[in-house]
Coordinates of C-alpha atoms and ligand atoms in Angstrom, one line a residue:
M171 CA 13.4 6.2 7.5
P172 CA 9.7 6.5 8.7
E173 CA 7.3 7.6 6.0
T174 CA 5.5 10.9 6.5
P175 CA 1.7 10.9 6.7
L176 CA 0.1 12.5 3.7
I177 CA -2.2 14.5 5.9
S178 CA -1.3 15.5 9.4
H179 CA -3.6 18.5 10.3
I180 CA -6.5 16.1 10.9
Y181 CA -6.7 12.3 11.5
T182 CA -7.7 10.3 8.4
A183 CA -8.1 6.7 7.5
D184 CA -9.5 4.2 5.0
P185 CA -8.2 6.1 1.9
S186 CA -10.0 5.4 -1.4
A187 CA -8.0 6.9 -4.2
H188 CA -9.2 7.6 -7.7
V189 CA -7.9 9.6 -10.6
F190 CA -10.3 12.2 -11.9
N191 CA -9.3 14.7 -14.6
G192 CA -5.7 13.6 -14.3
R193 CA -5.6 14.4 -10.5
I194 CA -5.5 12.0 -7.6
Y195 CA -8.5 12.4 -5.3
L196 CA -8.6 10.7 -1.9
Y197 CA -11.8 9.8 -0.1
P198 CA -10.8 8.8 3.5
S199 CA -12.7 8.5 6.8
H200 CA -12.2 11.5 9.1
D201 CA -11.2 10.2 12.5
R202 CA -11.9 12.2 15.6
E203 CA -11.6 11.8 19.3
G204 CA -14.9 10.8 20.8
N205 CA -13.5 9.5 24.1
I206 CA -15.2 6.1 23.5
P207 CA -13.2 3.2 24.9
D208 CA -11.9 0.6 22.3
N209 CA -14.1 -2.5 21.8
D210 CA -14.5 -5.2 19.1
L211 CA -17.6 -3.5 17.7
G212 CA -15.5 -0.5 16.8
D213 CA -17.6 2.0 18.7
Q214 CA -14.5 4.2 19.1
Y215 CA -14.7 4.9 15.3
D216 CA -17.2 7.7 15.8
M217 CA -16.8 9.8 12.7
V218 CA -19.3 12.6 11.7
D219 CA -18.1 14.0 8.4
Y220 CA -15.9 13.4 5.3
H221 CA -13.2 15.6 3.8
V222 CA -11.9 15.1 0.3
F223 CA -8.2 15.6 -0.6
S224 CA -6.4 15.9 -3.9
M225 CA -2.9 16.1 -5.3
D226 CA -1.6 16.5 -8.8
R227 CA 1.0 13.7 -8.2
V228 CA 2.3 11.5 -5.4
G229 CA 4.8 13.6 -3.6
G230 CA 3.1 16.9 -4.6
P231 CA 1.2 19.1 -2.1
V232 CA -2.1 17.7 -0.8
T233 CA -5.1 20.0 -0.9
D234 CA -7.8 19.6 1.8
H235 CA -11.1 20.5 0.1
G236 CA -12.9 20.7 3.4
V237 CA -16.2 19.0 4.5
A238 CA -17.8 17.2 1.5
L239 CA -20.6 15.5 3.5
D240 CA -21.8 15.9 7.1
L241 CA -23.7 13.3 9.2
K242 CA -26.4 15.8 10.0
D243 CA -27.2 16.0 6.3
V244 CA -27.8 12.3 5.9
P245 CA -31.5 11.8 6.6
W246 CA -31.3 8.1 7.4
A247 CA -28.1 7.9 9.3
S248 CA -27.5 8.0 13.1
K249 CA -23.7 7.7 13.5
Q250 CA -20.4 6.3 12.4
L251 CA -19.5 7.5 8.9
W252 CA -17.0 4.8 8.1
A253 CA -14.9 4.0 5.1
P254 CA -16.2 5.6 1.9
D255 CA -15.5 5.4 -1.8
A256 CA -16.3 7.4 -4.9
A257 CA -17.0 7.0 -8.6
F258 CA -17.7 9.2 -11.6
K259 CA -20.3 8.4 -14.2
N260 CA -22.5 10.4 -16.7
G261 CA -21.1 13.8 -15.5
K262 CA -21.8 13.2 -11.8
Y263 CA -19.6 12.1 -8.9
Y264 CA -21.0 9.6 -6.4
L265 CA -19.8 9.2 -2.8
Y266 CA -20.7 5.8 -1.3
F267 CA -20.5 5.6 2.5
P268 CA -21.6 3.3 5.4
A269 CA -23.3 4.5 8.5
R270 CA -25.6 3.1 11.2
D271 CA -29.2 3.8 10.4
K272 CA -31.6 4.9 13.1
A273 CA -32.0 1.3 14.3
G274 CA -28.2 0.9 14.7
I275 CA -27.8 -1.3 11.6
F276 CA -25.0 -0.4 9.2
R277 CA -26.3 0.4 5.7
I278 CA -24.6 1.9 2.6
G279 CA -25.7 5.3 1.3
V280 CA -24.9 7.4 -1.7
A281 CA -24.5 11.1 -2.1
V282 CA -24.2 12.9 -5.4
G283 CA -22.1 15.9 -6.5
D284 CA -21.0 17.9 -9.5
R285 CA -17.3 17.9 -8.7
P286 CA -14.9 15.3 -7.4
E287 CA -14.3 17.2 -4.2
G288 CA -18.0 17.6 -3.5
P289 CA -20.1 18.9 -1.9
F290 CA -22.2 15.8 -2.0
K291 CA -26.0 15.6 -1.4
A292 CA -27.1 12.4 0.3
E293 CA -30.1 10.4 -1.0
P294 CA -32.9 10.3 1.5
Q295 CA -32.6 6.5 2.0
P296 CA -29.6 4.0 2.0
I297 CA -29.2 2.0 -1.2
A298 CA -31.9 -0.7 -1.2
G299 CA -30.5 -4.1 -0.5
T300 CA -27.3 -2.9 1.3
Y301 CA -26.1 -3.7 4.8
S302 CA -22.7 -3.8 6.5
I303 CA -19.8 -1.5 5.7
D304 CA -16.8 -0.5 3.5
P305 CA -18.2 0.0 0.0
C306 CA -15.9 0.1 -3.0
C307 CA -16.9 0.8 -6.6
L308 CA -15.3 -0.5 -9.7
N309 CA -16.2 1.2 -13.0
D310 CA -15.3 -1.6 -15.5
D311 CA -13.9 -1.1 -19.0
D312 CA -17.2 -2.4 -20.5
G313 CA -19.2 0.4 -18.9
R314 CA -20.7 -1.7 -16.1
S315 CA -20.3 -0.5 -12.5
W316 CA -20.0 -2.8 -9.5
L317 CA -20.3 -2.1 -5.7
A318 CA -18.5 -4.5 -3.3
W319 CA -18.7 -4.2 0.4
G320 CA -18.8 -5.9 3.8
G321 CA -17.0 -6.2 7.1
I322 CA -17.3 -8.7 10.0
W323 CA -17.3 -8.1 13.7
G324 CA -18.2 -4.3 14.1
G325 CA -19.3 -4.3 10.4
Q326 CA -22.1 -6.7 11.3
L327 CA -21.7 -8.9 8.2
Q328 CA -21.7 -12.1 10.3
G329 CA -25.3 -11.2 11.3
W330 CA -26.6 -11.4 7.7
R331 CA -28.1 -14.6 6.3
N332 CA -30.4 -14.5 3.3
S333 CA -31.0 -10.8 3.6
H334 CA -32.1 -11.2 7.2
F335 CA -30.2 -9.6 10.1
D336 CA -29.6 -11.6 13.3
P337 CA -27.7 -9.4 15.8
A338 CA -26.6 -12.6 17.5
G339 CA -25.0 -14.0 14.3
R340 CA -21.4 -15.2 14.6
E341 CA -18.6 -16.1 12.3
P342 CA -19.0 -19.7 11.1
A343 CA -17.1 -22.5 12.9
D344 CA -13.4 -22.8 12.0
H345 CA -13.9 -25.7 9.5
E346 CA -16.7 -24.0 7.6
P347 CA -16.3 -21.7 4.6
A348 CA -15.5 -18.1 5.7
I349 CA -17.9 -15.3 5.1
G350 CA -17.3 -13.4 1.9
P351 CA -17.9 -9.8 0.9
R352 CA -20.9 -8.9 -1.1
I353 CA -21.2 -7.5 -4.6
A354 CA -23.9 -6.1 -6.8
E355 CA -24.1 -4.4 -10.2
L356 CA -25.0 -0.7 -10.0
A357 CA -27.9 0.4 -12.2
P358 CA -27.2 3.2 -14.7
D359 CA -28.5 5.7 -12.0
M360 CA -25.6 4.6 -9.8
K361 CA -28.0 4.8 -6.8
S362 CA -29.6 1.4 -7.0
F363 CA -28.7 -2.2 -8.0
T364 CA -29.6 -4.1 -11.1
G365 CA -29.5 -7.9 -10.5
A366 CA -28.8 -9.7 -7.3
V367 CA -26.5 -9.1 -4.4
T368 CA -24.2 -12.1 -4.3
E369 CA -21.5 -13.3 -1.9
I370 CA -18.0 -13.3 -3.3
K371 CA -16.3 -16.7 -2.8
I372 CA -12.6 -16.7 -2.1
L373 CA -10.9 -20.0 -2.8
D374 CA -7.5 -21.3 -2.0
E375 CA -5.1 -22.3 -4.9
Q376 CA -6.6 -25.9 -4.8
G377 CA -10.1 -24.5 -5.4
Q378 CA -11.4 -25.0 -1.9
P379 CA -13.2 -22.1 0.0
L380 CA -11.0 -20.4 2.5
R381 CA -12.1 -21.5 6.0
A382 CA -13.4 -19.3 8.7
G383 CA -10.6 -20.5 11.0
D384 CA -8.0 -19.4 8.4
H385 CA -7.6 -15.9 10.0
D386 CA -4.4 -15.2 8.1
R387 CA -6.2 -15.3 4.8
R388 CA -10.0 -15.1 5.3
Y389 CA -11.9 -11.9 4.4
F390 CA -12.5 -9.5 7.3
E391 CA -13.2 -6.0 5.8
G392 CA -12.0 -3.2 3.5
P393 CA -12.5 -4.7 0.0
W394 CA -10.9 -3.0 -3.0
L395 CA -11.5 -4.0 -6.6
H396 CA -9.1 -3.1 -9.4
K397 CA -8.1 -4.5 -12.8
Y398 CA -4.6 -5.3 -13.9
Q399 CA -3.8 -6.9 -17.2
G400 CA -7.4 -8.0 -17.7
K401 CA -7.8 -9.8 -14.3
Y402 CA -9.9 -8.6 -11.4
Y403 CA -8.1 -8.1 -8.2
L404 CA -10.0 -8.2 -4.9
S405 CA -7.7 -7.0 -2.0
Y406 CA -8.8 -6.8 1.6
S407 CA -7.9 -6.8 5.3
T408 CA -7.7 -9.9 7.3
G409 CA -8.8 -7.9 10.3
N410 CA -7.6 -9.5 13.6
T411 CA -4.4 -10.8 11.9
H412 CA -3.9 -7.3 10.4
Y413 CA -2.7 -8.3 6.9
L414 CA -3.5 -6.8 3.5
V415 CA -4.0 -9.7 1.1
Y416 CA -5.5 -10.3 -2.4
A417 CA -7.2 -12.7 -4.7
T418 CA -7.8 -12.7 -8.4
A419 CA -10.7 -13.7 -10.7
D420 CA -11.9 -13.5 -14.3
N421 CA -15.1 -11.7 -13.6
P422 CA -16.1 -9.2 -10.9
R423 CA -18.5 -11.5 -9.0
G424 CA -15.8 -14.2 -8.7
P425 CA -15.0 -16.8 -7.5
Y426 CA -11.6 -15.3 -6.6
T427 CA -8.5 -17.3 -6.0
Y428 CA -6.3 -16.3 -3.1
R429 CA -2.9 -15.1 -4.3
G430 CA -1.0 -13.8 -1.3
R431 CA -0.2 -11.1 1.2
F432 CA 1.3 -7.7 0.3
L433 CA 1.4 -5.7 3.5
E434 CA 2.4 -6.8 7.0
P435 CA 0.7 -5.3 10.0
V436 CA 1.0 -1.6 10.5
I437 CA 0.9 0.5 13.7
G438 CA -2.7 0.3 15.0
W439 CA -5.4 -2.4 14.9
T440 CA -7.0 -1.7 11.5
T441 CA -5.4 -1.8 8.1
H442 CA -7.3 -0.5 5.1
H443 CA -6.2 0.5 1.6
S444 CA -6.8 1.3 -2.1
I445 CA -4.8 0.7 -5.2
V446 CA -4.7 3.2 -8.1
E447 CA -2.6 3.8 -11.2
H448 CA -1.2 7.3 -11.8
G449 CA 1.8 8.7 -13.7
G450 CA 2.7 5.3 -15.1
K451 CA 3.0 3.7 -11.7
W452 CA 0.7 1.8 -9.3
W453 CA 0.2 3.2 -5.8
L454 CA -1.0 1.7 -2.5
F455 CA -2.8 4.2 -0.3
H456 CA -3.3 2.9 3.2
H457 CA -3.3 4.0 6.9
D458 CA -1.7 3.4 10.2
A459 CA -2.0 5.0 13.6
S460 CA 1.6 6.4 13.8
L461 CA 0.5 10.1 13.9
S462 CA -1.3 9.5 17.2
G463 CA 1.4 7.3 18.7
G464 CA -0.7 4.2 18.1
R465 CA -4.2 5.1 19.1
N466 CA -6.3 2.8 17.0
H467 CA -9.1 5.3 16.2
L468 CA -6.8 8.2 15.3
R469 CA -5.1 7.2 12.1
C470 CA -3.2 8.8 9.2
V471 CA -3.0 8.1 5.5
K472 CA 0.2 7.0 3.7
V473 CA 1.2 6.1 0.2
K474 CA 3.7 3.6 -1.2
E475 CA 4.6 2.4 -4.7
L476 CA 3.1 -1.0 -5.5
T477 CA 4.7 -3.3 -8.1
Y478 CA 3.7 -6.5 -9.8
A479 CA 5.8 -9.6 -10.7
A480 CA 5.8 -10.8 -14.3
D481 CA 3.1 -13.4 -13.5
G482 CA 0.7 -10.7 -12.1
R483 CA 1.4 -11.3 -8.4
I484 CA 1.6 -8.2 -6.3
N485 CA 5.1 -7.8 -4.8
P486 CA 5.1 -7.4 -1.0
V487 CA 5.3 -3.8 0.0
P488 CA 7.7 -2.9 2.9
V489 CA 6.0 -1.5 6.0
S490 CA 7.3 1.8 7.3
Ligands
FUB109 O1 -12.7 3.4 9.9 C1 -13.7 2.6 10.5 C2 -13.5 1.2 10.1 O2 -12.2 0.8 10.5 C3 -13.5 0.9 8.6 O3 -14.8 0.9 8.0 C4 -12.8 -0.4 8.5 O4 -12.4 -0.8 7.3 C5 -11.6 -0.1 9.5 O5 -10.6 0.6 8.8

């Protein structure tokens, strides 16, 4: 029986789920029809605002809290509000989001609000030291906060070497180590970094870096960090092979060891997700393009239960 989209009055994608005050809040992209032909740079993903959604439990009614941030209110951005995430600290809510700056380079910005549903007020500049797309924030149990991000192809990560952007940059050769997502520790203000931006290494189970030609396992975009039984889990999309996979580590910066695949390709080119615990169960929020009949840039959010094996492996989740 096909699963129902959680939200069907507008197109949504890239759902980042968090539990705030006992309620599940979703921070997705808001897809819209811009009549831009599909290409490998993702120009068709031409979003201009974010809505926040919430529910008191999975299966309960979903509330659309309306526009939480609009592109026109982000001083540094020019277009393409892609996959966001959110965090709570010191009485404030922080919305992290990527967009192209006025020069067409993806950066990551932050906007601050008093409530989980917003509205959020964008900082005048992107977070210093950021580039590329798909931020995700982990508030660790020890009080430290981490931001991971990055996406290749349209997300421009392949153009970045040593903090310098070369628009002609390409993925490494097949036998070379794959490009990894980036991570940095957020300063107490949650709007800047303390310490260095580092590349996350993802190794195979023999301790060797995943290779750029290993398209079934190498990092593409959409990182998500969560903790389960004291381990750090980095899950992500393999992009052009359309899998959701994960790796684990003993500290947030890694290195991570590849552990497996948990979602097969869905309808539509992209696959993007988050994982959250609520009501004594773990949940996978993700998207597909079923609501639009398979149009890649008009997607819808879904949710499925996620379970772990006794050894901490994530059990594969059936596609619907
Ligand atoms: O929604 C635009 C982009 O598509 C996201 O940033 C990627 O993760 C992919 O889902």
